[in-house]
């Protein structure tokens, strides 16, 4: 034993550690000292026997697990603030069985001037908690270990904390479908092994399916994330399937207030990861508070939506659509508004995406259609003038139910003609060769409803949509009003001309100024919708507004 170079004090101090422990020379990772527990775990009779059979630390490590450790050993940092490093490996025992070990180690300079590693090890007994697919520690162990690390973070002087990272393989299901389950498992294995390679000191677990959580030592993990993602990309060979990461840098404040709540950080990292799910250009996102607000909003929507529907807090507002030729009203668009007694008006942007995600949007859309029909019926009964209303349907409505049959039911229930309803379907709802939607659109039109293409020009495949689906009218996206260049004017003129050639009616959205309205009229756009003629309003305000602005046609 080379214990003579070691202070007795070090061994004494470390004998307080309730587990396996050893000291290694920092030059060659040879054993300087092993304690009784380690000798016992490794299955030897004495420290001498163990060190004779295994002179170096690597001799007790399964070779394939040694590679990530090698990187830690090779780093040449040694000073008072050297941070602890995490270790995970399978230990080879004297009888050739394997034992999973987790631990930490720290570099240290002895009084004699020698540099050593102090290595503390704990066997992971909860082998059932180990992920059989990737070999990573199970979530339960992860949370347990992570909590310990976090506590030790809060005790250190340095203001750096471990970073929480969440990983997800976007479109992993697609990979499984195309290549089979076995290949899917291999991809998970590959991901785990790359994560281990690039984050040798991190705690890593697979939470579910293709979701990984990590607690990393790196101050800046972005480069390592890019490397893992890059390597995976070439392994997968399909750009639509890619690794995404969400990063949370804990500050001392949040760490102190919710130090033990590791799952809280994992949730936040998850949110950051979700925020770039559909952004092909991004690999990682750092959590910020706006993402937290999003969770709050989502929670609010999910727990209050049904009650709000029942209490009548969700109502249609109406925005006028005006004919450019005579400046008179030709229809209105019904737009959902949630008027909460405490929070005030909640805009659709703050609840529709969550309802779509949760596939609850049909509840909203059918409610808005029904309320709109009720309002039209009232006006017919009161012998007031009525105008057609357009209603919005989401893609999810068509996937989950039959909006056409629903509309037919409404027509019968309120005894109204079909021409009073225009169906708006947004361009982004339509994918290539979408038989279902093509059929649904035709069915609506054959029955006598007008079907309008919403947000035309906002996607990548506008012309393809025009070619493959039959619409009555296109609503040109409001983005076209925002730019005033010669080019954008030319583009608008060509869109109008193109639509005319194809026998489509035209409506421009988001028109706010007289200048925009005049230009649209001059190039032959038939209808205008926008703040210039009125914002969305509740049904009473809509009546007053249209009377004041003399938008109603006299004959009506
Ligand atoms: P959209 O269908 O494109 O509706 C037009 C949006 O533009 C409305 O926002 C409207 O208030 C706004 N807008 C109209 N004129 C102007 C203008 O001149 N300038 C500006 N800056 N904005 C204007 P809103 O009501 O917030 O609705 C946002 C989106 O939410 C709608 O876009 C639609 O996609 C969706 N939505 C609203 N109500 C419903 C609904 O009942 N069902 C479904 N599925 N989606 C709905
Ligand atoms: Ca719309
Ligand atoms: Ca629109």
XYZ file of C-alpha atoms and ligand atoms in Angstrom:
604
model
C 0.000 0.000 0.000
C 1.286 3.427 -0.888
C -0.510 4.893 2.090
C 2.772 6.326 3.352
C 2.374 9.307 1.063
C -1.078 10.031 2.443
C -1.786 12.105 5.506
C -3.349 10.006 8.233
C -5.714 12.946 8.671
C -7.261 12.387 5.233
C -7.965 8.762 5.937
C -9.363 9.603 9.335
C -11.628 12.261 7.916
C -12.876 9.996 5.213
C -13.518 7.087 7.490
C -16.502 9.133 8.579
C -17.968 8.649 5.112
C -20.625 5.946 5.344
C -19.786 4.047 2.192
C -17.078 2.874 -0.141
C -14.115 5.159 -0.516
C -10.709 5.205 -2.178
C -7.806 7.521 -2.936
C -6.113 7.566 -6.333
C -2.930 9.100 -7.518
C -3.811 11.986 -9.808
C -0.992 11.089 -12.208
C -2.069 7.605 -13.235
C -5.261 6.831 -11.293
C -3.491 4.047 -9.441
C -4.978 3.081 -6.079
C -3.315 4.652 -3.051
C -5.890 3.544 -0.537
C -9.152 1.572 -0.482
C -11.425 1.322 2.545
C -13.013 -1.850 3.942
C -16.423 -1.218 2.426
C -15.011 -0.970 -1.075
C -12.960 -4.130 -0.573
C -16.096 -5.924 0.555
C -18.243 -4.618 -2.291
C -15.596 -5.626 -4.823
C -15.471 -9.094 -3.266
C -11.856 -9.262 -2.065
C -10.392 -10.522 1.198
C -8.217 -7.509 1.957
C -7.171 -4.095 0.582
C -3.799 -5.580 -0.356
C -5.398 -8.357 -2.408
C -7.709 -5.919 -4.150
C -4.901 -3.517 -5.070
C -2.627 -6.304 -6.179
C -5.224 -7.658 -8.577
C -6.303 -4.152 -9.601
C -3.433 -1.674 -9.429
C -5.386 1.058 -11.205
C -8.900 2.349 -10.778
C -9.685 1.460 -14.400
C -9.126 -2.218 -13.568
C -12.360 -2.318 -11.598
C -14.401 -0.435 -14.220
C -16.191 -2.139 -17.102
C -14.196 -0.904 -20.144
C -17.161 0.627 -21.954
C -18.010 2.704 -18.877
C -14.449 3.918 -18.516
C -14.466 6.237 -21.505
C -16.607 8.993 -19.876
C -14.540 8.700 -16.694
C -11.335 9.103 -18.603
C -12.412 12.542 -19.639
C -12.914 13.580 -16.029
C -9.576 12.176 -14.982
C -7.758 13.861 -17.806
C -8.843 17.341 -16.755
C -6.047 19.098 -15.061
C -7.754 21.347 -12.579
C -6.622 21.370 -9.047
C -7.189 24.155 -6.590
C -9.255 24.850 -3.523
C -12.482 25.310 -5.409
C -12.235 22.277 -7.655
C -15.755 21.057 -7.905
C -16.920 17.559 -7.208
C -17.448 15.367 -10.256
C -20.079 12.729 -10.601
C -19.249 9.149 -11.534
C -21.412 6.317 -12.788
C -19.993 3.010 -13.836
C -20.366 -0.718 -13.560
C -17.771 -2.146 -11.177
C -16.194 -5.525 -11.971
C -16.160 -7.671 -8.850
C -13.673 -10.456 -8.066
C -16.165 -13.101 -9.271
C -16.702 -11.192 -12.555
C -20.211 -10.062 -11.600
C -21.036 -6.403 -12.070
C -22.206 -3.862 -9.564
C -23.650 -0.482 -10.507
C -21.873 2.316 -8.722
C -22.684 5.991 -8.405
C -20.435 8.419 -6.707
C -18.553 11.656 -6.577
C -14.898 12.525 -6.612
C -12.795 15.549 -5.900
C -9.191 16.476 -6.646
C -7.022 17.295 -3.649
C -3.452 18.410 -2.959
C -1.742 16.695 -0.063
C 0.639 18.462 2.273
C 3.380 16.325 0.767
C 2.661 18.065 -2.566
C 1.092 15.000 -4.167
C -2.133 15.458 -6.066
C -4.793 12.845 -5.479
C -8.396 12.006 -6.245
C -10.741 11.327 -3.349
C -13.443 9.007 -4.618
C -16.672 8.268 -2.732
C -18.847 5.474 -4.068
C -22.296 4.096 -3.375
C -23.620 0.933 -4.986
C -27.004 1.376 -6.601
C -29.043 -1.403 -5.117
C -32.238 -0.240 -6.758
C -31.245 -1.949 -9.983
C -34.914 -2.240 -10.921
C -34.911 1.518 -11.146
C -32.295 1.382 -13.883
C -33.669 1.937 -17.386
C -33.316 -1.375 -19.220
C -33.266 0.315 -22.636
C -30.568 2.924 -22.092
C -28.844 1.766 -18.909
C -29.352 5.227 -17.424
C -30.409 5.591 -13.809
C -34.146 5.522 -13.250
C -36.107 8.692 -12.489
C -36.441 7.854 -8.805
C -32.685 7.557 -8.325
C -32.199 10.662 -10.445
C -34.423 12.781 -8.252
C -32.830 11.400 -5.105
C -29.284 12.063 -6.318
C -30.213 15.419 -7.801
C -31.601 16.561 -4.486
C -28.291 15.740 -2.801
C -26.346 17.634 -5.430
C -28.663 20.627 -5.099
C -28.197 20.687 -1.349
C -24.447 20.621 -1.748
C -24.799 23.460 -4.316
C -26.524 25.621 -1.784
C -23.718 25.011 0.725
C -20.920 26.088 -1.586
C -19.516 29.570 -1.630
C -19.378 29.760 -5.384
C -22.410 31.136 -7.069
C -22.683 28.457 -9.667
C -25.343 25.816 -9.615
C -26.018 22.724 -11.566
C -28.038 23.335 -14.688
C -31.302 21.494 -15.292
C -31.763 20.320 -18.854
C -34.669 18.540 -20.498
C -34.257 16.674 -23.773
C -36.858 15.468 -26.201
C -36.557 13.892 -29.629
C -39.067 15.706 -31.786
C -41.107 13.378 -33.975
C -39.733 10.300 -32.215
C -43.059 8.576 -32.895
C -42.493 9.058 -36.589
C -39.101 7.348 -36.280
C -40.729 4.427 -34.481
C -43.411 4.137 -37.129
C -40.955 4.244 -40.023
C -38.200 2.037 -38.613
C -39.892 -0.140 -36.014
C -39.669 -0.374 -32.266
C -36.299 -2.031 -32.150
C -34.701 0.751 -34.160
C -36.505 3.202 -31.878
C -34.865 1.571 -28.857
C -31.496 1.792 -30.571
C -32.033 5.496 -31.162
C -32.781 5.957 -27.449
C -29.645 4.017 -26.584
C -27.599 6.122 -28.960
C -29.036 9.298 -27.450
C -28.216 8.125 -23.923
C -24.685 7.187 -24.851
C -24.045 10.535 -26.584
C -25.418 12.383 -23.565
C -23.075 10.395 -21.341
C -20.123 11.104 -23.571
C -20.673 14.837 -23.812
C -21.876 15.228 -20.226
C -19.596 12.769 -18.415
C -20.211 14.275 -14.996
C -23.950 14.856 -15.246
C -26.835 13.014 -13.639
C -28.978 11.716 -16.496
C -32.242 9.823 -16.582
C -34.884 8.850 -19.105
C -38.191 10.038 -17.677
C -40.583 8.525 -20.213
C -40.429 7.465 -23.892
C -38.080 9.958 -25.584
C -37.830 12.417 -22.699
C -34.553 12.765 -20.816
C -33.762 14.901 -17.782
C -30.296 15.994 -16.727
C -28.543 17.843 -13.975
C -25.332 19.139 -15.478
C -22.143 20.580 -14.010
C -21.451 22.611 -17.101
C -21.798 26.360 -16.748
C -22.633 26.548 -20.391
C -24.023 23.313 -21.787
C -25.077 24.731 -25.165
C -22.034 23.607 -27.081
C -22.290 20.063 -25.746
C -25.990 20.032 -26.633
C -25.187 21.149 -30.173
C -22.619 18.347 -30.445
C -25.033 15.664 -29.258
C -27.738 16.981 -31.560
C -25.346 17.118 -34.518
C -24.159 13.551 -33.979
C -27.708 12.297 -33.609
C -28.744 14.124 -36.757
C -26.235 12.216 -38.821
C -27.277 8.969 -37.114
C -30.983 9.556 -37.843
C -30.619 10.974 -41.344
C -34.020 12.667 -41.347
C -34.025 16.409 -40.572
C -37.588 16.334 -39.223
C -36.488 14.085 -36.333
C -34.137 15.961 -34.041
C -33.037 16.346 -30.454
C -34.337 19.466 -28.670
C -33.222 20.758 -25.300
C -34.616 23.152 -22.712
C -32.187 24.716 -20.240
C -32.770 26.241 -16.790
C -30.013 28.150 -15.030
C -31.061 28.184 -11.402
C -30.267 31.353 -9.488
C -29.556 31.390 -5.793
C -33.030 32.864 -5.148
C -35.004 30.110 -6.858
C -32.650 27.473 -5.571
C -33.124 28.665 -2.010
C -36.889 28.858 -2.265
C -37.455 25.538 -3.961
C -34.125 23.847 -3.428
C -35.450 20.378 -2.984
C -37.989 20.648 -5.718
C -35.952 19.184 -8.546
C -39.069 18.227 -10.468
C -39.997 21.922 -10.536
C -36.787 22.685 -12.448
C -37.344 19.736 -14.724
C -40.810 21.116 -15.489
C -39.381 24.512 -16.341
C -36.716 22.957 -18.567
C -39.479 20.913 -20.206
C -41.371 24.123 -20.991
C -38.308 25.666 -22.575
C -37.881 22.505 -24.633
C -41.535 22.560 -25.727
C -41.235 26.170 -26.836
C -38.997 25.172 -29.779
C -40.714 21.881 -30.581
C -41.845 23.083 -33.992
C -38.904 25.328 -34.784
C -36.603 23.408 -37.096
C -33.892 26.044 -36.812
C -33.386 25.647 -33.056
C -31.778 22.959 -30.915
C -32.059 24.505 -27.449
C -33.955 27.208 -25.582
C -33.184 28.787 -22.228
C -36.112 29.062 -19.844
C -37.473 32.523 -19.161
C -40.414 33.789 -17.148
C -42.713 34.210 -20.126
C -42.666 30.426 -20.454
C -43.747 30.216 -16.814
C -46.628 32.568 -17.568
C -47.601 30.229 -20.319
C -47.929 27.396 -17.819
C -49.995 29.571 -15.521
C -52.238 30.509 -18.418
C -52.562 26.923 -19.494
C -53.430 25.802 -15.986
C -56.009 28.560 -15.724
C -57.553 27.619 -19.071
C -57.600 23.909 -18.321
C -59.218 24.285 -14.914
C -61.701 27.024 -15.783
C -62.767 26.464 -19.381
C -65.782 24.222 -18.767
C -67.085 26.419 -15.930
C -66.623 29.540 -18.056
C -68.611 27.939 -20.889
C -71.432 27.043 -18.525
C -71.521 30.469 -16.910
C -71.655 32.204 -20.303
C -68.274 33.903 -19.893
C -67.232 32.853 -23.378
C -69.066 34.761 -26.097
C -68.681 35.641 -29.775
C -67.575 39.165 -30.657
C -68.283 40.402 -34.150
C -66.000 42.265 -36.522
C -67.465 43.973 -39.598
C -66.481 42.948 -43.129
C -67.083 45.779 -45.587
C -67.514 45.853 -49.355
C -64.878 48.073 -50.982
C -67.214 49.267 -53.745
C -69.915 50.902 -51.611
C -68.273 50.883 -48.161
C -71.207 48.939 -46.686
C -71.342 45.948 -44.396
C -71.501 42.566 -46.113
C -70.807 40.154 -43.258
C -69.221 39.798 -39.828
C -66.688 37.402 -38.366
C -67.537 35.733 -35.068
C -64.437 35.712 -32.832
C -64.323 34.102 -29.415
C -63.832 36.224 -26.302
C -63.483 34.949 -22.751
C -64.637 37.595 -20.285
C -63.489 36.492 -16.859
C -64.946 38.315 -13.813
C -61.457 38.571 -12.230
C -59.000 38.539 -15.111
C -61.061 40.632 -17.510
C -60.984 39.990 -21.245
C -58.835 37.038 -22.282
C -57.813 37.078 -25.936
C -58.077 33.944 -28.074
C -54.288 33.825 -28.364
C -54.220 33.021 -24.642
C -56.643 30.136 -24.674
C -57.134 28.718 -28.178
C -53.635 27.146 -28.457
C -54.167 25.285 -25.152
C -57.606 24.076 -26.182
C -56.138 22.873 -29.463
C -53.275 21.097 -27.700
C -55.713 19.408 -25.334
C -57.996 18.631 -28.279
C -60.815 20.474 -26.541
C -61.265 23.089 -29.263
C -64.502 21.568 -30.635
C -66.170 22.524 -27.330
C -65.284 26.151 -28.025
C -65.988 26.236 -31.746
C -69.353 24.552 -31.485
C -70.275 26.902 -28.647
C -69.345 30.002 -30.696
C -71.325 28.714 -33.700
C -74.363 27.973 -31.528
C -74.233 31.396 -29.834
C -73.862 33.079 -33.223
C -76.873 31.148 -34.540
C -78.878 32.135 -31.462
C -78.069 35.816 -31.999
C -78.994 35.663 -35.699
C -82.260 33.881 -34.812
C -83.112 36.651 -32.285
C -82.604 39.300 -34.929
C -84.721 37.427 -37.466
C -87.489 37.122 -34.851
C -87.228 40.845 -34.107
C -87.425 41.593 -37.837
C -84.019 43.306 -37.714
C -81.635 43.183 -40.663
C -79.337 40.166 -40.640
C -75.955 39.642 -42.278
C -74.004 36.408 -42.814
C -71.437 35.533 -40.146
C -68.221 33.643 -40.646
C -67.144 31.117 -38.032
C -63.716 29.564 -37.479
C -62.967 25.862 -37.466
C -59.677 24.365 -36.381
C -57.964 21.377 -37.909
C -58.679 19.439 -34.698
C -62.438 19.900 -35.239
C -62.192 17.933 -38.469
C -59.945 15.262 -36.970
C -62.176 14.700 -33.972
C -65.679 15.105 -35.259
C -67.839 16.179 -38.155
C -68.251 19.961 -38.298
C -70.488 19.585 -41.366
C -73.037 17.430 -39.558
C -72.822 19.800 -36.612
C -73.608 22.800 -38.868
C -76.522 20.949 -40.411
C -77.889 20.347 -36.905
C -77.577 24.059 -36.097
C -79.367 25.010 -39.346
C -82.294 22.759 -38.399
C -82.374 23.716 -34.723
C -82.475 27.478 -35.379
C -84.276 27.202 -38.720
C -81.841 29.446 -40.609
C -80.673 29.406 -44.247
C -77.171 28.077 -44.899
C -75.995 31.205 -46.740
C -75.913 33.004 -43.375
C -72.835 30.984 -42.362
C -69.359 31.172 -43.882
C -66.874 28.538 -42.829
C -63.310 29.779 -42.244
C -60.477 27.276 -42.371
C -56.960 28.515 -41.846
C -54.286 27.779 -44.392
C -52.057 26.094 -41.804
C -54.773 23.477 -41.183
C -54.263 22.050 -44.670
C -51.499 19.622 -45.423
C -50.522 18.154 -48.735
C -52.869 15.531 -50.182
C -55.348 16.034 -47.395
C -58.229 13.876 -48.624
C -60.256 14.393 -45.462
C -60.252 18.190 -45.597
C -60.729 18.307 -49.366
C -63.830 16.189 -48.962
C -65.143 18.195 -46.005
C -64.726 21.485 -47.862
C -66.561 20.146 -50.905
C -69.351 18.812 -48.720
C -69.914 22.218 -47.109
C -69.933 23.969 -50.502
C -72.255 21.501 -52.178
C -74.747 21.976 -49.334
C -74.726 25.768 -49.817
C -72.247 27.182 -47.312
C -69.440 29.453 -48.457
C -66.009 28.185 -47.408
C -63.248 30.760 -46.920
C -59.504 30.197 -46.797
C -58.250 32.088 -43.724
C -54.765 33.647 -43.332
C -53.899 33.193 -46.995
C -50.173 33.716 -47.606
C -49.111 33.034 -44.037
C -47.758 29.545 -44.718
C -45.262 28.001 -47.068
C -47.669 26.340 -49.431
C -50.296 28.943 -50.272
C -50.305 28.255 -53.994
C -50.441 24.543 -53.435
C -53.486 25.048 -51.212
C -55.228 27.102 -53.894
C -54.547 24.401 -56.427
C -55.679 21.465 -54.308
C -58.696 22.721 -52.388
C -61.868 24.425 -53.563
C -62.667 27.649 -51.730
C -65.151 30.446 -52.391
C -63.049 33.233 -50.994
C -59.548 33.934 -49.727
C -58.786 36.101 -46.708
C -55.406 37.659 -47.345
C -53.334 37.523 -44.172
C -52.839 40.757 -42.277
C -49.066 40.438 -42.552
C -49.411 41.843 -46.093
C -50.701 45.149 -44.677
C -47.698 45.646 -42.434
C -45.160 46.391 -45.126
C -45.548 49.394 -47.388
C -42.832 48.754 -49.957
C -43.332 48.768 -53.708
C -42.670 45.052 -53.692
C -45.402 44.251 -51.177
C -47.862 46.365 -53.128
C -46.964 44.494 -56.277
C -47.376 41.212 -54.420
C -50.848 42.188 -53.165
C -51.910 43.225 -56.704
C -50.750 39.888 -58.104
C -52.557 37.903 -55.399
C -55.810 39.731 -56.182
C -55.331 39.166 -59.926
C -54.483 35.503 -59.382
C -57.550 34.949 -57.192
C -59.768 36.630 -59.773
C -58.391 34.378 -62.501
C -59.193 31.370 -60.372
C -62.728 32.589 -59.709
C -62.107 33.290 -56.030
C -63.487 36.242 -54.068
C -60.979 38.352 -52.160
C -60.930 39.856 -48.679
C -58.016 41.686 -47.050
C -57.597 41.368 -43.283
C -55.955 43.705 -40.803
C -56.710 46.942 -42.656
C -56.169 49.838 -40.280
C -55.817 52.984 -42.394
C -57.671 54.825 -45.151
C -54.507 54.655 -47.252
C -54.512 50.838 -47.091
C -58.251 50.692 -47.830
C -57.933 53.012 -50.829
C -55.072 51.026 -52.277
C -56.918 47.699 -51.871
C -59.969 49.164 -53.577
C -57.787 50.439 -56.431
C -56.375 46.993 -57.134
C -59.813 45.353 -57.084
C -59.893 43.676 -53.666
C -63.578 43.096 -52.979
C -63.816 43.181 -49.197
C -61.998 44.636 -46.229
C -61.885 43.611 -42.569
C -59.885 45.486 -39.970
C -59.747 48.170 -37.327
C -60.331 50.807 -40.034
C -63.984 49.699 -40.143
C -64.204 48.376 -36.599
C -62.624 46.060 -34.036
C -64.411 42.906 -32.893
C -67.326 44.022 -30.670
C -70.013 42.424 -28.536
C -73.397 42.095 -30.268
C -74.931 45.294 -28.812
C -71.895 47.451 -29.546
C -71.739 45.967 -33.044
C -75.305 47.232 -33.779
C -74.627 50.711 -32.406
C -71.276 50.928 -34.208
C -72.676 49.914 -37.589
C -75.575 52.372 -37.242
C -73.253 55.226 -36.272
C -70.841 54.540 -39.125
C -73.779 54.016 -41.497
C -72.460 50.629 -42.496
C -75.908 49.086 -43.008
C -77.252 49.175 -46.533
C -80.398 51.275 -46.771
C -82.418 48.636 -48.494
C -81.960 46.294 -45.534
P -58.295 35.318 -37.380
O -59.386 34.366 -37.687
O -57.304 35.625 -38.443
O -59.009 36.609 -36.856
C -58.562 37.903 -37.098
C -57.809 38.428 -35.929
O -57.207 39.654 -36.268
C -58.689 38.743 -34.720
O -57.920 38.525 -33.553
C -58.926 40.212 -34.862
O -59.239 40.864 -33.653
C -57.608 40.680 -35.409
N -57.740 41.885 -36.204
C -58.763 42.208 -36.996
N -58.541 43.379 -37.602
C -57.316 43.800 -37.213
C -56.539 44.946 -37.507
O -56.899 45.849 -38.275
N -55.320 45.044 -36.941
C -54.881 44.072 -36.080
N -53.676 44.249 -35.531
N -55.589 42.992 -35.772
C -56.811 42.836 -36.333
P -58.480 37.666 -32.389
O -59.951 37.914 -32.231
O -57.578 37.917 -31.261
O -58.353 36.205 -32.907
C -57.093 35.641 -33.143
C -57.231 34.315 -33.824
O -57.839 33.382 -32.947
C -58.158 34.353 -35.021
O -57.461 34.805 -36.118
C -58.545 32.904 -35.141
O -57.547 32.181 -35.808
C -58.593 32.463 -33.704
N -59.986 32.467 -33.252
C -60.732 33.466 -32.736
N -61.954 33.008 -32.398
C -61.997 31.689 -32.706
C -62.983 30.646 -32.594
O -64.106 30.827 -32.145
N -62.596 29.393 -33.003
C -61.368 29.133 -33.512
N -61.082 27.903 -33.882
N -60.441 30.081 -33.638
C -60.744 31.344 -33.251
Ca -60.755 33.780 -39.087
Ca -57.229 35.484 -40.445
